[in-house]
């Protein structure tokens, strides 16, 4: 069955290489943009220096996966999304069955990985555990073995595909093991026998609830966080690391370290902390006036409002909208969710009035945590791990595309301050 997937990806690889060769040969000297000193000091903001075919993010619409708006993909499964990211098409029934057959044996992670997690300090951050678990699993890499055995550059994508499938499937078992070891005394739950569906297996291994709505939330969560083009911290990290022909385990582990930052993936945990702190301070849902005062105090003390703003987006993140719609559809009526709605009504106005944030609207992290909390996942240190399980799909898909294109090692040029001053 794997051959039907390989055959399709072989064609994808050929098309990618042809596009790359012709662009470089016929338009190699075309200038895409100039780079200003402000951009160099400003985190390379807006510099078009990366290729990413899996997804795109526009300021006025947000995420499209292979040119499909994310709000049209909210019924998909993670396996479908991975294949769409990699191949550019949603899988047909045969391809989907083949993918599920490849994923299913790896929901159960090796016991030495669980031992690694158990050996970590009791107060280790779940993201540190996730990254360490991936490092422990590096010995499984088919890519490293293929490279060591002398596989040619044009063939390496096959080993990257093998690693990607195993890594993504293992993320379900690994993340669930992090959750059980860190928060439930180490009682790890085995992958359900015969379960082929990744989000169902993951929901089961977390051991939180059997509510079908919870399982659907896990599925939606995995779909919505899967990719966000190539320039964000985690995607760029895995791209750079893998460009040195480091395998997917090294690359995704490094990316998870970036995702763990509060300005990137950790924002979902920070959002819920913000909400819980608000409720603690006011003994429940505050009044609008109290919320305004709380938000202003936070801004005036130099802190950000988590879940709001974005480096690219200038509208409400459609992924926020998808979670918001989920809450309404399932009639989730708890205080945290009410607060998410209240913050959405008030904070954009405050951020506009303050005039600093270029985008006063919510990003994906503003709503996701309150939904997880509502279904019983109350350990918000864990939320970024949920994000990581999903994002591994986009990271692997992007690395796979780069291996198919036989992209070279990344090596931009840095300048000293004196060199910069001499150009000013
Ligand atoms: N609250 C307060 N101030 C904010 C803000 C917010 N939510 N968003 C931006 N600003 C401030 C910035 O800190 C910056 O201030 P300084 O000039 O004093 O440095 C100013 O507004 C301009 O920033 P920007 O150009 O609008 O935003 P950036 O591209 O620099 O940063 C961030 C984008 C997402 C990092 C930013 O909006 C932020 O810190 N938001 C809160 C944290 C958050 O929600 N992060 C998750 C983003 C989504 C994601 O990657 N998830 O993984």
PDB file of C-alpha atoms and ligand atoms in Angstrom, residues 45 259 262-265 267 299 303-311 314 319 351 354 356-359 363-365 387, ligand 1:
ATOM      1  CA  UNK A  45       9.806  40.819   9.433  1.00  0.00           C
ATOM      2  CA  UNK A 259       7.197  26.545  20.085  1.00  0.00           C
ATOM      3  CA  UNK A 262       5.602  32.617  25.269  1.00  0.00           C
ATOM      4  CA  UNK A 263       5.514  34.753  22.132  1.00  0.00           C
ATOM      5  CA  UNK A 264       4.862  31.641  20.019  1.00  0.00           C
ATOM      6  CA  UNK A 265       3.126  28.413  21.103  1.00  0.00           C
ATOM      7  CA  UNK A 267       0.735  31.840  24.345  1.00  0.00           C
ATOM      8  CA  UNK A 299      -0.499  46.925  29.264  1.00  0.00           C
ATOM      9  CA  UNK A 303       2.953  43.002  29.567  1.00  0.00           C
ATOM     10  CA  UNK A 304       1.185  41.774  26.447  1.00  0.00           C
ATOM     11  CA  UNK A 305      -2.398  40.549  26.273  1.00  0.00           C
ATOM     12  CA  UNK A 306      -1.835  36.892  25.374  1.00  0.00           C
ATOM     13  CA  UNK A 307      -3.759  35.551  22.417  1.00  0.00           C
ATOM     14  CA  UNK A 308      -3.976  38.938  20.721  1.00  0.00           C
ATOM     15  CA  UNK A 309      -1.850  40.319  17.908  1.00  0.00           C
ATOM     16  CA  UNK A 310       0.057  38.575  15.173  1.00  0.00           C
ATOM     17  CA  UNK A 311       3.170  39.150  13.109  1.00  0.00           C
ATOM     18  CA  UNK A 314      -4.421  41.832  10.537  1.00  0.00           C
ATOM     19  CA  UNK A 319      -8.706  29.398  13.644  1.00  0.00           C
ATOM     20  CA  UNK A 351      -5.317  47.558  21.898  1.00  0.00           C
ATOM     21  CA  UNK A 354      -3.186  51.963  22.990  1.00  0.00           C
ATOM     22  CA  UNK A 356       1.005  49.791  19.619  1.00  0.00           C
ATOM     23  CA  UNK A 357      -0.086  46.366  18.368  1.00  0.00           C
ATOM     24  CA  UNK A 358      -0.394  46.322  14.581  1.00  0.00           C
ATOM     25  CA  UNK A 359      -3.103  43.699  14.920  1.00  0.00           C
ATOM     26  CA  UNK A 363      -5.046  34.709  17.257  1.00  0.00           C
ATOM     27  CA  UNK A 364      -5.653  30.966  17.584  1.00  0.00           C
ATOM     28  CA  UNK A 365      -4.379  30.847  21.156  1.00  0.00           C
ATOM     29  CA  UNK A 387      -0.136  22.410  19.729  1.00  0.00           C
TER      30      UNK A 387
HETATM   31  N1  LIG B   1      -0.562  42.969  23.813  1.00  0.00           N
HETATM   32  C1  LIG B   1       0.187  44.051  24.064  1.00  0.00           C
HETATM   33  N2  LIG B   1       1.073  44.586  23.204  1.00  0.00           N
HETATM   34  C2  LIG B   1       1.162  43.979  22.013  1.00  0.00           C
HETATM   35  C3  LIG B   1       0.393  42.858  21.658  1.00  0.00           C
HETATM   36  C4  LIG B   1      -0.500  42.342  22.624  1.00  0.00           C
HETATM   37  N3  LIG B   1      -1.230  41.278  22.412  1.00  0.00           N
HETATM   38  N4  LIG B   1       0.707  42.487  20.395  1.00  0.00           N
HETATM   39  C5  LIG B   1       1.671  43.340  19.983  1.00  0.00           C
HETATM   40  N5  LIG B   1       1.944  44.230  20.959  1.00  0.00           N
HETATM   41  C6  LIG B   1       2.987  45.260  20.972  1.00  0.00           C
HETATM   42  C7  LIG B   1       4.340  44.588  20.762  1.00  0.00           C
HETATM   43  O1  LIG B   1       4.841  44.065  21.989  1.00  0.00           O
HETATM   44  C8  LIG B   1       5.167  45.715  20.217  1.00  0.00           C
HETATM   45  O2  LIG B   1       5.528  46.546  21.304  1.00  0.00           O
HETATM   46  P1  LIG B   1       6.970  47.289  21.347  1.00  0.00           P
HETATM   47  O3  LIG B   1       6.953  48.223  20.197  1.00  0.00           O
HETATM   48  O4  LIG B   1       6.967  47.962  22.680  1.00  0.00           O
HETATM   49  O5  LIG B   1       7.990  46.214  21.204  1.00  0.00           O
HETATM   50  C9  LIG B   1       4.144  46.473  19.375  1.00  0.00           C
HETATM   51  O6  LIG B   1       2.843  46.096  19.851  1.00  0.00           O
HETATM   52  C10 LIG B   1       4.215  46.140  17.897  1.00  0.00           C
HETATM   53  O7  LIG B   1       4.167  44.727  17.743  1.00  0.00           O
HETATM   54  P2  LIG B   1       3.527  44.080  16.428  1.00  0.00           P
HETATM   55  O8  LIG B   1       4.375  44.494  15.264  1.00  0.00           O
HETATM   56  O9  LIG B   1       2.081  44.364  16.365  1.00  0.00           O
HETATM   57  O10 LIG B   1       3.683  42.532  16.732  1.00  0.00           O
HETATM   58  P3  LIG B   1       4.943  41.605  16.487  1.00  0.00           P
HETATM   59  O11 LIG B   1       4.904  41.145  15.080  1.00  0.00           O
HETATM   60  O12 LIG B   1       6.195  42.241  16.969  1.00  0.00           O
HETATM   61  O13 LIG B   1       4.636  40.406  17.476  1.00  0.00           O
HETATM   62  C11 LIG B   1       3.247  38.812  18.552  1.00  0.00           C
HETATM   63  C12 LIG B   1       3.583  39.493  17.219  1.00  0.00           C
HETATM   64  C13 LIG B   1       2.268  37.674  18.279  1.00  0.00           C
HETATM   65  C14 LIG B   1       4.535  38.238  19.163  1.00  0.00           C
HETATM   66  C15 LIG B   1       2.609  39.852  19.481  1.00  0.00           C
HETATM   67  O14 LIG B   1       1.398  40.319  18.920  1.00  0.00           O
HETATM   68  C16 LIG B   1       2.373  39.334  20.872  1.00  0.00           C
HETATM   69  O15 LIG B   1       3.293  39.376  21.713  1.00  0.00           O
HETATM   70  N6  LIG B   1       1.116  38.831  21.176  1.00  0.00           N
HETATM   71  C17 LIG B   1       0.823  38.238  22.453  1.00  0.00           C
HETATM   72  C18 LIG B   1       1.392  36.850  22.531  1.00  0.00           C
HETATM   73  C19 LIG B   1       0.667  35.898  21.590  1.00  0.00           C
HETATM   74  O16 LIG B   1      -0.549  35.874  21.532  1.00  0.00           O
HETATM   75  N7  LIG B   1       1.438  35.077  20.863  1.00  0.00           N
HETATM   76  C20 LIG B   1       0.877  34.042  19.982  1.00  0.00           C
HETATM   77  C21 LIG B   1       0.931  34.387  18.532  1.00  0.00           C
HETATM   78  C22 LIG B   1       0.398  33.273  17.662  1.00  0.00           C
HETATM   79  C23 LIG B   1       1.377  32.168  17.606  1.00  0.00           C
HETATM   80  O17 LIG B   1       2.489  32.238  17.097  1.00  0.00           O
HETATM   81  N8  LIG B   1       1.022  31.096  18.178  1.00  0.00           N
HETATM   82  O18 LIG B   1       1.899  30.130  18.230  1.00  0.00           O
END
